[in-house]
mmCIF file of N, CA and C in Angstrom:
data_model
loop_
_atom_site.group_PDB
_atom_site.id
_atom_site.type_symbol
_atom_site.label_atom_id
_atom_site.label_comp_id
_atom_site.label_asym_id
_atom_site.label_seq_id
_atom_site.Cartn_x
_atom_site.Cartn_y
_atom_site.Cartn_z
ATOM 1 N N MET Y 15 112.487 101.312 94.265
ATOM 2 C CA MET Y 15 112.487 101.710 95.655
ATOM 3 C C MET Y 15 111.393 100.920 96.362
ATOM 4 N N GLY Y 16 111.773 100.110 97.324
ATOM 5 C CA GLY Y 16 110.834 99.232 97.985
ATOM 6 C C GLY Y 16 110.024 99.881 99.084
ATOM 7 N N ARG Y 17 110.443 101.056 99.542
ATOM 8 C CA ARG Y 17 109.742 101.743 100.624
ATOM 9 C C ARG Y 17 110.314 103.151 100.729
ATOM 10 N N ILE Y 18 109.674 103.969 101.531
ATOM 11 C CA ILE Y 18 110.210 105.297 101.832
ATOM 12 C C ILE Y 18 110.033 105.521 103.325
ATOM 13 N N LYS Y 19 110.997 106.178 103.936
ATOM 14 C CA LYS Y 19 110.898 106.487 105.359
ATOM 15 C C LYS Y 19 110.669 107.980 105.524
ATOM 16 N N ILE Y 20 109.659 108.302 106.332
ATOM 17 C CA ILE Y 20 109.348 109.688 106.675
ATOM 18 C C ILE Y 20 109.315 109.763 108.190
ATOM 19 N N ASN Y 21 110.181 110.598 108.759
ATOM 20 C CA ASN Y 21 110.291 110.731 110.219
ATOM 21 C C ASN Y 21 110.467 109.381 110.903
ATOM 22 N N GLY Y 22 111.249 108.512 110.262
ATOM 23 C CA GLY Y 22 111.556 107.214 110.841
ATOM 24 C C GLY Y 22 110.493 106.153 110.630
ATOM 25 N N LYS Y 23 109.348 106.542 110.070
ATOM 26 C CA LYS Y 23 108.266 105.576 109.822
ATOM 27 C C LYS Y 23 108.364 105.070 108.383
ATOM 28 N N THR Y 24 108.171 103.790 108.217
ATOM 29 C CA THR Y 24 108.252 103.189 106.887
ATOM 30 C C THR Y 24 106.877 103.203 106.232
ATOM 31 N N PHE Y 25 106.856 103.706 105.000
ATOM 32 C CA PHE Y 25 105.634 103.757 104.201
ATOM 33 C C PHE Y 25 105.871 103.019 102.888
ATOM 34 N N PRO Y 26 104.788 102.652 102.187
ATOM 35 C CA PRO Y 26 104.967 101.980 100.895
ATOM 36 C C PRO Y 26 105.760 102.854 99.925
ATOM 37 N N ALA Y 27 106.457 102.195 99.033
ATOM 38 C CA ALA Y 27 107.228 102.925 98.015
ATOM 39 C C ALA Y 27 106.281 103.765 97.169
ATOM 40 N N PRO Y 28 106.698 104.978 96.830
ATOM 41 C CA PRO Y 28 105.884 105.781 95.912
ATOM 42 C C PRO Y 28 105.786 105.075 94.559
ATOM 43 N N ASP Y 29 104.680 105.309 93.883
ATOM 44 C CA ASP Y 29 104.486 104.723 92.565
ATOM 45 C C ASP Y 29 105.266 105.508 91.519
ATOM 46 N N GLU Y 30 105.207 105.020 90.306
ATOM 47 C CA GLU Y 30 105.888 105.670 89.192
ATOM 48 C C GLU Y 30 105.474 107.141 89.105
ATOM 49 N N GLY Y 31 106.421 107.990 88.808
ATOM 50 C CA GLY Y 31 106.146 109.419 88.701
ATOM 51 C C GLY Y 31 106.998 110.241 89.636
ATOM 52 N N LEU Y 32 107.702 109.572 90.558
ATOM 53 C CA LEU Y 32 108.584 110.263 91.484
ATOM 54 C C LEU Y 32 109.726 110.909 90.709
ATOM 55 N N GLU Y 33 109.980 112.180 90.986
ATOM 56 C CA GLU Y 33 111.111 112.875 90.374
ATOM 57 C C GLU Y 33 111.948 113.510 91.469
ATOM 58 N N LEU Y 34 113.252 113.356 91.349
ATOM 59 C CA LEU Y 34 114.186 113.977 92.284
ATOM 60 C C LEU Y 34 114.904 115.103 91.555
ATOM 61 N N PHE Y 35 115.010 116.233 92.230
ATOM 62 C CA PHE Y 35 115.699 117.382 91.661
ATOM 63 C C PHE Y 35 116.900 117.725 92.534
ATOM 64 N N ASN Y 36 118.001 118.088 91.913
ATOM 65 C CA ASN Y 36 119.142 118.679 92.609
ATOM 66 C C ASN Y 36 119.244 120.116 92.117
ATOM 67 N N VAL Y 37 119.343 121.044 93.048
ATOM 68 C CA VAL Y 37 119.383 122.460 92.694
ATOM 69 C C VAL Y 37 120.629 123.084 93.301
ATOM 70 N N THR Y 38 121.403 123.755 92.467
ATOM 71 C CA THR Y 38 122.571 124.489 92.943
ATOM 72 C C THR Y 38 122.263 125.970 92.853
ATOM 73 N N PHE Y 39 122.302 126.649 93.994
ATOM 74 C CA PHE Y 39 122.091 128.088 94.018
ATOM 75 C C PHE Y 39 123.431 128.772 93.840
ATOM 76 N N VAL Y 40 123.426 129.849 93.078
ATOM 77 C CA VAL Y 40 124.671 130.558 92.806
ATOM 78 C C VAL Y 40 124.526 132.050 93.040
ATOM 79 N N LYS Y 41 125.639 132.648 93.419
ATOM 80 C CA LYS Y 41 125.760 134.103 93.462
ATOM 81 C C LYS Y 41 126.517 134.436 92.185
ATOM 82 N N HIS Y 42 125.940 135.298 91.377
ATOM 83 C CA HIS Y 42 126.584 135.542 90.091
ATOM 84 C C HIS Y 42 126.642 137.025 89.763
ATOM 85 N N GLY Y 43 127.396 137.305 88.777
ATOM 86 C CA GLY Y 43 127.564 138.662 88.279
ATOM 87 C C GLY Y 43 128.473 138.613 87.061
ATOM 88 N N ARG Y 44 128.988 139.753 86.680
ATOM 89 C CA ARG Y 44 129.914 139.824 85.549
ATOM 90 C C ARG Y 44 131.197 140.506 86.007
ATOM 91 N N ASN Y 45 132.318 140.051 85.435
ATOM 92 C CA ASN Y 45 133.587 140.688 85.760
ATOM 93 C C ASN Y 45 133.832 141.862 84.819
ATOM 94 N N ALA Y 46 135.002 142.461 84.907
ATOM 95 C CA ALA Y 46 135.328 143.644 84.076
ATOM 96 C C ALA Y 46 135.291 143.343 82.588
ATOM 97 N N ASN Y 47 135.484 142.075 82.215
ATOM 98 C CA ASN Y 47 135.427 141.676 80.800
ATOM 99 C C ASN Y 47 134.013 141.247 80.387
ATOM 100 N N MET Y 48 133.046 141.481 81.251
ATOM 101 C CA MET Y 48 131.643 141.125 81.037
ATOM 102 C C MET Y 48 131.410 139.616 80.929
ATOM 103 N N LYS Y 49 132.349 138.847 81.470
ATOM 104 C CA LYS Y 49 132.183 137.402 81.526
ATOM 105 C C LYS Y 49 131.373 137.066 82.779
ATOM 106 N N VAL Y 50 130.407 136.166 82.622
ATOM 107 C CA VAL Y 50 129.606 135.769 83.770
ATOM 108 C C VAL Y 50 130.486 134.954 84.722
ATOM 109 N N VAL Y 51 130.459 135.360 85.970
ATOM 110 C CA VAL Y 51 131.175 134.624 87.008
ATOM 111 C C VAL Y 51 130.141 134.188 88.037
ATOM 112 N N ALA Y 52 130.321 132.996 88.557
ATOM 113 C CA ALA Y 52 129.341 132.471 89.512
ATOM 114 C C ALA Y 52 130.063 131.677 90.588
ATOM 115 N N GLN Y 53 129.504 131.740 91.782
ATOM 116 C CA GLN Y 53 129.998 130.961 92.912
ATOM 117 C C GLN Y 53 128.810 130.236 93.526
ATOM 118 N N PRO Y 54 128.967 128.934 93.830
ATOM 119 C CA PRO Y 54 127.861 128.238 94.488
ATOM 120 C C PRO Y 54 127.632 128.801 95.893
ATOM 121 N N VAL Y 55 126.379 128.842 96.284
ATOM 122 C CA VAL Y 55 126.001 129.319 97.616
ATOM 123 C C VAL Y 55 125.433 128.129 98.388
ATOM 124 N N GLY Y 56 126.095 127.725 99.445
ATOM 125 C CA GLY Y 56 125.620 126.603 100.251
ATOM 126 C C GLY Y 56 125.762 125.282 99.536
ATOM 127 N N ARG Y 57 125.082 124.280 100.061
ATOM 128 C CA ARG Y 57 125.140 122.946 99.473
ATOM 129 C C ARG Y 57 124.035 122.772 98.439
ATOM 130 N N THR Y 58 124.167 121.720 97.665
ATOM 131 C CA THR Y 58 123.115 121.357 96.721
ATOM 132 C C THR Y 58 121.822 121.096 97.487
ATOM 133 N N GLN Y 59 120.746 121.644 96.992
ATOM 134 C CA GLN Y 59 119.426 121.451 97.597
ATOM 135 C C GLN Y 59 118.679 120.377 96.810
ATOM 136 N N TYR Y 60 117.736 119.731 97.477
ATOM 137 C CA TYR Y 60 116.973 118.654 96.871
ATOM 138 C C TYR Y 60 115.486 118.982 96.891
ATOM 139 N N LYS Y 61 114.788 118.460 95.905
ATOM 140 C CA LYS Y 61 113.331 118.513 95.903
ATOM 141 C C LYS Y 61 112.853 117.134 95.482
ATOM 142 N N ILE Y 62 111.896 116.608 96.234
ATOM 143 C CA ILE Y 62 111.266 115.348 95.869
ATOM 144 C C ILE Y 62 109.894 115.721 95.339
ATOM 145 N N ASP Y 63 109.765 115.623 94.033
ATOM 146 C CA ASP Y 63 108.538 116.054 93.376
ATOM 147 C C ASP Y 63 107.694 114.836 93.035
ATOM 148 N N GLY Y 64 106.487 114.860 93.515
ATOM 149 C CA GLY Y 64 105.567 113.802 93.139
ATOM 150 C C GLY Y 64 105.732 112.519 93.915
ATOM 151 N N LEU Y 65 105.814 112.621 95.253
ATOM 152 C CA LEU Y 65 105.674 111.409 96.062
ATOM 153 C C LEU Y 65 104.232 110.989 95.836
ATOM 154 N N THR Y 66 104.033 110.026 94.965
ATOM 155 C CA THR Y 66 102.691 109.678 94.511
ATOM 156 C C THR Y 66 102.385 108.208 94.762
ATOM 157 N N TRP Y 67 101.211 107.977 95.287
ATOM 158 C CA TRP Y 67 100.693 106.628 95.450
ATOM 159 C C TRP Y 67 99.354 106.595 94.722
ATOM 160 N N HIS Y 68 99.192 105.651 93.807
ATOM 161 C CA HIS Y 68 97.944 105.597 93.034
ATOM 162 C C HIS Y 68 96.743 105.228 93.894
ATOM 163 N N LYS Y 69 96.984 104.428 94.960
ATOM 164 C CA LYS Y 69 95.878 104.057 95.840
ATOM 165 C C LYS Y 69 96.451 103.657 97.194
ATOM 166 N N LEU Y 70 95.914 104.251 98.250
ATOM 167 C CA LEU Y 70 96.339 103.928 99.613
ATOM 168 C C LEU Y 70 95.121 103.728 100.502
ATOM 169 N N PRO Y 71 95.220 102.800 101.462
ATOM 170 C CA PRO Y 71 94.161 102.704 102.470
ATOM 171 C C PRO Y 71 94.064 104.025 103.223
ATOM 172 N N SER Y 72 92.884 104.368 103.658
ATOM 173 C CA SER Y 72 92.670 105.646 104.353
ATOM 174 C C SER Y 72 93.612 105.831 105.532
ATOM 175 N N GLU Y 73 93.854 104.759 106.289
ATOM 176 C CA GLU Y 73 94.722 104.873 107.467
ATOM 177 C C GLU Y 73 96.146 105.253 107.074
ATOM 178 N N THR Y 74 96.653 104.662 105.993
ATOM 179 C CA THR Y 74 98.027 104.945 105.555
ATOM 180 C C THR Y 74 98.155 106.377 105.062
ATOM 181 N N TRP Y 75 97.196 106.828 104.248
ATOM 182 C CA TRP Y 75 97.248 108.211 103.748
ATOM 183 C C TRP Y 75 97.133 109.195 104.910
ATOM 184 N N ALA Y 76 96.287 108.878 105.885
ATOM 185 C CA ALA Y 76 96.152 109.746 107.062
ATOM 186 C C ALA Y 76 97.474 109.822 107.828
ATOM 187 N N GLU Y 77 98.176 108.701 107.963
ATOM 188 C CA GLU Y 77 99.474 108.708 108.655
ATOM 189 C C GLU Y 77 100.483 109.596 107.929
ATOM 190 N N ILE Y 78 100.518 109.514 106.607
ATOM 191 C CA ILE Y 78 101.427 110.362 105.828
ATOM 192 C C ILE Y 78 101.052 111.827 106.018
ATOM 193 N N CYS Y 79 99.770 112.133 105.950
ATOM 194 C CA CYS Y 79 99.312 113.527 106.133
ATOM 195 C C CYS Y 79 99.611 114.027 107.543
ATOM 196 N N GLN Y 80 99.504 113.154 108.536
ATOM 197 C CA GLN Y 80 99.824 113.546 109.911
ATOM 198 C C GLN Y 80 101.306 113.885 110.048
ATOM 199 N N GLU Y 81 102.159 113.143 109.366
ATOM 200 C CA GLU Y 81 103.591 113.477 109.382
ATOM 201 C C GLU Y 81 103.810 114.836 108.720
ATOM 202 N N CYS Y 82 103.076 115.111 107.653
ATOM 203 C CA CYS Y 82 103.195 116.408 106.969
ATOM 204 C C CYS Y 82 102.772 117.559 107.874
ATOM 205 N N GLU Y 83 101.793 117.318 108.747
ATOM 206 C CA GLU Y 83 101.332 118.355 109.670
ATOM 207 C C GLU Y 83 102.428 118.772 110.661
ATOM 208 N N LYS Y 84 103.405 117.912 110.863
ATOM 209 C CA LYS Y 84 104.527 118.237 111.753
ATOM 210 C C LYS Y 84 105.487 119.222 111.104
ATOM 211 N N PHE Y 85 105.338 119.452 109.818
ATOM 212 C CA PHE Y 85 106.084 120.376 108.972
ATOM 213 C C PHE Y 85 107.493 119.895 108.648
ATOM 214 N N ARG Y 86 108.260 119.455 109.615
ATOM 215 C CA ARG Y 86 109.613 118.958 109.357
ATOM 216 C C ARG Y 86 109.532 117.464 109.035
ATOM 217 N N LEU Y 87 109.998 117.118 107.854
ATOM 218 C CA LEU Y 87 109.965 115.734 107.408
ATOM 219 C C LEU Y 87 111.395 115.241 107.208
ATOM 220 N N GLU Y 88 111.811 114.302 108.024
ATOM 221 C CA GLU Y 88 113.097 113.640 107.808
ATOM 222 C C GLU Y 88 112.810 112.508 106.823
ATOM 223 N N ILE Y 89 113.269 112.665 105.589
ATOM 224 C CA ILE Y 89 112.954 111.674 104.558
ATOM 225 C C ILE Y 89 114.232 110.967 104.122
ATOM 226 N N GLU Y 90 114.158 109.643 104.101
ATOM 227 C CA GLU Y 90 115.242 108.829 103.555
ATOM 228 C C GLU Y 90 114.869 108.510 102.113
ATOM 229 N N PHE Y 91 115.761 108.821 101.195
ATOM 230 C CA PHE Y 91 115.466 108.671 99.777
ATOM 231 C C PHE Y 91 116.740 108.286 99.032
ATOM 232 N N PRO Y 92 116.629 107.762 97.812
ATOM 233 C CA PRO Y 92 117.819 107.425 97.034
ATOM 234 C C PRO Y 92 118.436 108.700 96.446
ATOM 235 N N ASP Y 93 119.713 108.913 96.732
ATOM 236 C CA ASP Y 93 120.433 110.087 96.231
ATOM 237 C C ASP Y 93 121.062 109.734 94.884
ATOM 238 N N MET Y 94 120.693 110.458 93.840
ATOM 239 C CA MET Y 94 121.210 110.145 92.512
ATOM 240 C C MET Y 94 122.679 110.525 92.352
ATOM 241 N N VAL Y 95 123.206 111.368 93.231
ATOM 242 C CA VAL Y 95 124.609 111.771 93.138
ATOM 243 C C VAL Y 95 125.526 110.671 93.664
ATOM 244 N N THR Y 96 125.147 110.062 94.783
ATOM 245 C CA THR Y 96 126.002 109.053 95.414
ATOM 246 C C THR Y 96 125.507 107.627 95.193
ATOM 247 N N ASN Y 97 124.329 107.472 94.624
ATOM 248 C CA ASN Y 97 123.690 106.172 94.441
ATOM 249 C C ASN Y 97 123.612 105.410 95.764
ATOM 250 N N SER Y 98 123.235 106.149 96.800
ATOM 251 C CA SER Y 98 123.040 105.554 98.123
ATOM 252 C C SER Y 98 121.849 106.254 98.770
ATOM 253 N N LEU Y 99 121.430 105.729 99.905
ATOM 254 C CA LEU Y 99 120.330 106.369 100.616
ATOM 255 C C LEU Y 99 120.832 107.604 101.345
ATOM 256 N N LYS Y 100 120.016 108.633 101.352
ATOM 257 C CA LYS Y 100 120.350 109.890 102.009
ATOM 258 C C LYS Y 100 119.150 110.291 102.849
ATOM 259 N N THR Y 101 119.390 110.909 103.995
ATOM 260 C CA THR Y 101 118.306 111.424 104.828
ATOM 261 C C THR Y 101 118.514 112.918 104.999
ATOM 262 N N LEU Y 102 117.513 113.695 104.623
ATOM 263 C CA LEU Y 102 117.546 115.151 104.770
ATOM 264 C C LEU Y 102 116.221 115.628 105.341
ATOM 265 N N THR Y 103 116.220 116.875 105.800
ATOM 266 C CA THR Y 103 115.006 117.486 106.335
ATOM 267 C C THR Y 103 114.308 118.276 105.237
ATOM 268 N N PHE Y 104 113.044 117.991 105.047
ATOM 269 C CA PHE Y 104 112.224 118.649 104.033
ATOM 270 C C PHE Y 104 111.007 119.273 104.708
ATOM 271 N N TYR Y 105 110.344 120.158 103.990
ATOM 272 C CA TYR Y 105 109.010 120.589 104.407
ATOM 273 C C TYR Y 105 108.042 120.161 103.308
ATOM 274 N N PRO Y 106 106.797 119.882 103.676
ATOM 275 C CA PRO Y 106 105.846 119.398 102.674
ATOM 276 C C PRO Y 106 105.261 120.534 101.854
ATOM 277 N N GLY Y 107 105.100 120.267 100.584
ATOM 278 C CA GLY Y 107 104.373 121.190 99.720
ATOM 279 C C GLY Y 107 102.904 120.786 99.712
ATOM 280 N N ASP Y 108 102.258 121.022 98.613
ATOM 281 C CA ASP Y 108 100.840 120.677 98.492
ATOM 282 C C ASP Y 108 100.629 119.181 98.675
ATOM 283 N N ARG Y 109 99.533 118.837 99.324
ATOM 284 C CA ARG Y 109 99.083 117.459 99.444
ATOM 285 C C ARG Y 109 97.723 117.375 98.776
ATOM 286 N N ARG Y 110 97.512 116.309 98.013
ATOM 287 C CA ARG Y 110 96.204 116.145 97.372
ATOM 288 C C ARG Y 110 95.906 114.665 97.159
ATOM 289 N N ALA Y 111 94.632 114.347 97.141
ATOM 290 C CA ALA Y 111 94.173 112.981 96.915
ATOM 291 C C ALA Y 111 92.676 113.008 96.626
ATOM 292 N N THR Y 112 92.186 111.926 96.069
ATOM 293 C CA THR Y 112 90.766 111.784 95.740
ATOM 294 C C THR Y 112 90.185 110.632 96.558
ATOM 295 N N PRO Y 113 89.089 110.871 97.294
ATOM 296 C CA PRO Y 113 88.514 109.802 98.121
ATOM 297 C C PRO Y 113 87.791 108.736 97.292
ATOM 298 N N ILE Y 114 87.865 107.492 97.789
ATOM 299 C CA ILE Y 114 87.123 106.369 97.203
ATOM 300 C C ILE Y 114 86.276 105.778 98.332
ATOM 301 N N TYR Y 115 84.980 105.752 98.114
ATOM 302 C CA TYR Y 115 84.043 105.248 99.123
ATOM 303 C C TYR Y 115 83.655 103.806 98.815
ATOM 304 N N ALA Y 116 83.382 103.026 99.860
ATOM 305 C CA ALA Y 116 82.968 101.637 99.669
ATOM 306 C C ALA Y 116 81.593 101.581 99.010
ATOM 307 N N THR Y 117 80.676 102.406 99.502
ATOM 308 C CA THR Y 117 79.339 102.476 98.916
ATOM 309 C C THR Y 117 78.900 103.929 98.883
ATOM 310 N N PRO Y 118 78.045 104.290 97.953
ATOM 311 C CA PRO Y 118 77.533 105.655 97.933
ATOM 312 C C PRO Y 118 76.868 105.986 99.266
ATOM 313 N N GLY Y 119 77.092 107.163 99.744
ATOM 314 C CA GLY Y 119 76.488 107.582 100.999
ATOM 315 C C GLY Y 119 77.391 107.376 102.210
ATOM 316 N N ASP Y 120 78.523 106.658 102.032
ATOM 317 C CA ASP Y 120 79.472 106.524 103.142
ATOM 318 C C ASP Y 120 80.003 107.895 103.524
ATOM 319 N N ILE Y 121 80.295 108.062 104.783
ATOM 320 C CA ILE Y 121 80.809 109.343 105.265
ATOM 321 C C ILE Y 121 82.319 109.429 105.097
ATOM 322 N N LEU Y 122 83.012 108.338 105.381
ATOM 323 C CA LEU Y 122 84.470 108.329 105.279
ATOM 324 C C LEU Y 122 84.926 107.398 104.162
ATOM 325 N N PRO Y 123 85.968 107.797 103.433
ATOM 326 C CA PRO Y 123 86.485 106.925 102.374
ATOM 327 C C PRO Y 123 87.244 105.735 102.955
ATOM 328 N N VAL Y 124 87.274 104.648 102.196
ATOM 329 C CA VAL Y 124 88.054 103.475 102.609
ATOM 330 C C VAL Y 124 89.440 103.502 101.972
ATOM 331 N N TYR Y 125 89.543 104.170 100.848
ATOM 332 C CA TYR Y 125 90.815 104.361 100.144
ATOM 333 C C TYR Y 125 90.902 105.791 99.646
ATOM 334 N N TRP Y 126 92.105 106.184 99.309
ATOM 335 C CA TRP Y 126 92.350 107.440 98.612
ATOM 336 C C TRP Y 126 93.143 107.098 97.358
ATOM 337 N N LYS Y 127 92.830 107.742 96.247
ATOM 338 C CA LYS Y 127 93.599 107.515 95.025
ATOM 339 C C LYS Y 127 94.316 108.802 94.626
ATOM 340 N N ASN Y 128 95.338 108.624 93.809
ATOM 341 C CA ASN Y 128 96.161 109.743 93.333
ATOM 342 C C ASN Y 128 96.674 110.593 94.493
ATOM 343 N N CYS Y 129 97.182 109.931 95.526
ATOM 344 C CA CYS Y 129 97.742 110.606 96.701
ATOM 345 C C CYS Y 129 99.098 111.200 96.314
ATOM 346 N N LYS Y 130 99.284 112.470 96.617
ATOM 347 C CA LYS Y 130 100.527 113.112 96.188
ATOM 348 C C LYS Y 130 100.950 114.184 97.177
ATOM 349 N N VAL Y 131 102.269 114.225 97.440
ATOM 350 C CA VAL Y 131 102.857 115.284 98.240
ATOM 351 C C VAL Y 131 104.228 115.593 97.652
ATOM 352 N N ASN Y 132 104.603 116.848 97.675
ATOM 353 C CA ASN Y 132 105.942 117.276 97.262
ATOM 354 C C ASN Y 132 106.733 117.627 98.504
ATOM 355 N N ALA Y 133 108.040 117.407 98.464
ATOM 356 C CA ALA Y 133 108.895 117.702 99.609
ATOM 357 C C ALA Y 133 110.048 118.597 99.155
ATOM 358 N N ILE Y 134 110.250 119.692 99.906
ATOM 359 C CA ILE Y 134 111.272 120.677 99.546
ATOM 360 C C ILE Y 134 112.321 120.738 100.643
ATOM 361 N N ASP Y 135 113.569 120.643 100.253
ATOM 362 C CA ASP Y 135 114.725 120.635 101.159
ATOM 363 C C ASP Y 135 114.743 121.901 102.023
ATOM 364 N N MET Y 136 114.931 121.727 103.333
ATOM 365 C CA MET Y 136 115.009 122.855 104.240
ATOM 366 C C MET Y 136 116.434 123.385 104.404
ATOM 367 N N GLY Y 137 117.394 122.674 103.835
ATOM 368 C CA GLY Y 137 118.769 123.155 103.876
ATOM 369 C C GLY Y 137 119.512 122.845 105.159
ATOM 370 N N ASP Y 138 118.880 122.091 106.072
ATOM 371 C CA ASP Y 138 119.548 121.736 107.340
ATOM 372 C C ASP Y 138 120.685 120.764 107.082
#
């Protein structure tokens, strides 16, 4: 993946560790013969786990975090079901990163390492 788009903005491709999940929710129960019966509820939901960048300039990580503050994330990502790009609305999960300073005593970091955010399908 050469890049990722969040809310129409292009960001660097996530590093190794990205996992895509497809989740099918079901309404289930048992019939008179005690056989489990299930019906899918809604469409398949997606989770993008571990949008991870090992190192990003402070400005880039701040831009990604600012998009997360908007809560609704339109993310274009590779869909493993259709082997094509798909755009869905997600909300951000936890965001975390570790600051890297140019010199000891700096107030603001110049880079962030181990930048990570998870994205959960909103079902729109």
